Coordinates of C-alpha atoms in Angstrom, one line a residue:
M2 CA -1.3 -19.6 15.8
R3 CA -3.3 -22.2 14.0
A4 CA -5.3 -21.2 10.9
Y5 CA -8.1 -23.2 9.1
S6 CA -9.2 -22.3 5.6
T7 CA -12.9 -21.8 5.2
G8 CA -12.6 -20.5 1.6
G9 CA -14.3 -21.3 -1.6
E10 CA -16.1 -19.5 -4.3
G11 CA -18.5 -16.8 -3.3
L12 CA -17.5 -16.4 0.3
D13 CA -19.8 -13.7 1.6
T14 CA -17.9 -12.2 4.6
A15 CA -17.3 -8.7 5.7
L16 CA -14.3 -7.5 7.8
R17 CA -14.5 -4.9 10.6
A18 CA -11.3 -3.0 11.3
D19 CA -11.0 -2.5 15.0
S20 CA -8.1 -0.1 15.1
T21 CA -7.9 1.8 11.9
D22 CA -8.7 5.5 12.0
D23 CA -11.8 5.1 9.9
G24 CA -13.1 2.0 11.8
G25 CA -14.3 0.8 8.3
E26 CA -15.9 -2.4 7.3
Y27 CA -14.5 -4.0 4.2
A28 CA -15.6 -6.9 1.9
N29 CA -13.8 -10.2 1.8
P30 CA -15.2 -11.8 -1.3
V31 CA -12.7 -14.7 -1.8
W32 CA -11.6 -16.6 1.3
G33 CA -10.9 -16.4 5.0
E34 CA -9.2 -18.4 7.7
W35 CA -10.2 -19.4 11.2
I36 CA -7.5 -18.1 13.5
E37 CA -6.9 -19.0 17.1
L38 CA -4.9 -16.4 18.9
H39 CA -2.1 -17.1 21.4
D40 CA -0.9 -14.9 24.2
G41 CA 0.9 -11.8 22.9
T42 CA -1.0 -11.7 19.6
D43 CA -3.5 -8.9 19.1
A44 CA -6.5 -9.0 16.8
V45 CA -6.4 -5.8 14.7
A46 CA -9.6 -6.7 12.8
H47 CA -12.4 -9.2 13.1
Y48 CA -14.8 -10.8 10.7
A49 CA -18.1 -8.9 10.9
S50 CA -20.4 -11.4 9.1
G51 CA -20.7 -14.9 7.7
E52 CA -19.3 -18.1 9.0
L53 CA -16.3 -16.4 10.7
D54 CA -18.3 -13.6 12.4
G55 CA -16.5 -12.4 15.5
R56 CA -13.3 -14.3 14.8
A57 CA -9.9 -12.5 14.3
A58 CA -9.2 -11.7 10.7
I59 CA -5.9 -9.6 11.0
T60 CA -3.5 -10.0 13.8
R61 CA -0.4 -8.3 15.0
R62 CA 2.3 -9.7 17.3
P63 CA 5.0 -7.4 18.6
R64 CA 8.5 -8.8 18.7
G65 CA 11.6 -6.8 19.6
D66 CA 11.5 -3.4 17.9
G67 CA 9.0 -4.6 15.2
A68 CA 5.9 -6.7 14.8
A69 CA 4.6 -9.5 12.6
W70 CA 1.2 -8.9 10.9
Y71 CA -1.0 -11.7 9.5
V72 CA -3.9 -11.2 7.2
S73 CA -6.2 -14.2 7.0
C74 CA -8.3 -13.0 4.1
V75 CA -8.3 -11.3 0.7
L76 CA -9.5 -7.7 1.2
E77 CA -11.0 -5.4 -1.4
P78 CA -8.6 -2.6 -2.4
D79 CA -10.0 0.0 0.1
G80 CA -9.4 -2.5 2.9
M81 CA -5.8 -3.2 1.8
I82 CA -5.1 0.5 1.6
A83 CA -6.5 1.1 5.1
L84 CA -4.4 -1.9 6.4
F85 CA -1.2 -0.7 4.7
R86 CA -1.7 2.8 6.2
E87 CA -2.0 1.2 9.6
V88 CA 1.1 -0.9 9.2
L89 CA 3.1 2.1 7.9
A90 CA 1.9 4.3 10.9
D91 CA 2.8 1.5 13.3
V92 CA 6.5 1.8 12.2
G93 CA 6.5 5.6 11.9
L94 CA 6.5 5.8 8.1
P95 CA 4.4 8.2 6.0
A96 CA 1.5 7.1 3.8
R97 CA 0.4 8.8 0.6
A98 CA -2.8 10.7 0.9
R99 CA -3.9 9.5 -2.6
T100 CA -3.2 6.2 -4.1
D101 CA -3.7 4.5 -7.4
I102 CA -3.3 0.8 -8.0
H103 CA -1.5 1.6 -11.3
L104 CA 1.3 3.7 -9.8
E105 CA 4.5 2.1 -8.6
A106 CA 7.4 4.2 -7.2
V107 CA 10.6 2.6 -5.9
T108 CA 13.9 4.3 -5.0
R109 CA 17.3 2.8 -5.1
S110 CA 20.5 4.7 -4.1
D111 CA 24.2 4.7 -4.4
D112 CA 26.6 6.9 -2.5
T113 CA 25.7 10.1 -4.3
T114 CA 22.4 9.6 -6.1
D115 CA 18.8 8.5 -5.5
Y116 CA 17.3 6.7 -8.5
T117 CA 13.5 6.7 -8.3
F118 CA 11.7 4.4 -10.7
V119 CA 8.2 5.7 -11.4
L120 CA 5.9 3.3 -13.3
N121 CA 2.4 3.7 -14.6
H122 CA 0.9 0.2 -15.0
G123 CA -2.4 1.6 -16.2
R124 CA -4.1 2.5 -19.4
G125 CA -4.6 6.2 -18.5
E126 CA -2.3 9.0 -17.9
L127 CA -1.0 9.6 -14.3
T128 CA 0.4 12.9 -13.0
V129 CA 2.7 12.7 -10.0
D130 CA 4.4 15.2 -7.8
V131 CA 8.2 14.7 -8.0
P132 CA 11.3 16.5 -6.7
E133 CA 11.7 19.6 -8.8
G134 CA 14.8 19.5 -11.1
A135 CA 15.1 15.7 -11.1
H136 CA 16.9 14.3 -14.1
D137 CA 14.6 11.9 -16.0
L138 CA 17.2 9.4 -17.3
L139 CA 14.7 7.8 -19.8
G140 CA 13.3 11.0 -21.2
G141 CA 16.5 13.0 -21.0
I142 CA 14.8 16.0 -19.4
R143 CA 14.8 17.9 -16.1
T144 CA 11.4 17.8 -14.4
G145 CA 9.4 20.5 -12.9
D146 CA 7.5 19.7 -9.7
R147 CA 5.1 17.4 -11.6
L148 CA 5.6 14.6 -14.2
T149 CA 2.9 13.1 -16.4
L150 CA 3.3 9.5 -17.3
P151 CA 1.4 8.2 -20.4
R152 CA -0.4 4.9 -20.3
F153 CA 2.2 2.2 -19.4
G154 CA 4.8 5.0 -19.0
A155 CA 8.0 4.9 -17.0
A156 CA 10.5 7.4 -15.7
V157 CA 13.8 6.9 -13.8
L158 CA 14.4 10.1 -11.8
A159 CA 18.0 10.9 -10.6
T160 CA 18.3 13.3 -7.7
P161 CA 21.2 14.1 -5.3
R162 CA 21.3 11.6 -2.4
A163 CA 18.9 12.8 0.3
G164 CA 18.5 11.7 3.9
A165 CA 15.2 10.1 3.0
A166 CA 14.0 8.7 -0.3
P167 CA 12.0 11.0 -2.5
F168 CA 8.3 10.7 -1.7
I169 CA 6.4 10.4 -5.0
T170 CA 2.7 11.2 -4.8
L171 CA -0.2 11.5 -7.1
S172 CA -1.0 15.1 -8.0
E173 CA -4.5 16.5 -7.3
P174 CA -6.7 15.7 -10.3
T175 CA -8.0 19.3 -10.5
D176 CA -4.6 20.8 -11.1
S177 CA -3.5 20.7 -14.7
R178 CA 0.1 21.7 -14.3
S179 CA 2.5 19.0 -15.6
T180 CA 5.8 18.4 -17.1
D181 CA 6.3 15.8 -19.8

């Protein structure tokens, strides 16, 4: 695959997702690349306007049990979320129904315990669904099924080792239950 940069300030290009469930069109305000596809590489999305109209924008090339993806542009957040949902679905992993760019959740494990680091990088509170009874190592408390992180807040949740890592999700905003 050869790529040619066409970027520069004020690139006015839209991207059309060919295979996402929503078939959405997303802005690409920063830069894009001209891609020439080779055999075995599929275009997942195409440019829908501008100088690159009709050219491949995101590609996927299967290899063995996996695939390599290439994104030739900078997408707006909604476009990145749609793309990541598709990549996760491609490998059979779940995606969160709700997302927030300020929430980070990462799990590390030893032989007996899952340690889930939950970070709020934002200036507002975030309430997340967590495994009930998790031990918050930073706060020294046992959680309920929800945890509210203050602005720039963090928690390290210890739970017994599970077959799959705990799946931390944003709580519904209309529900006021929380555990500090």
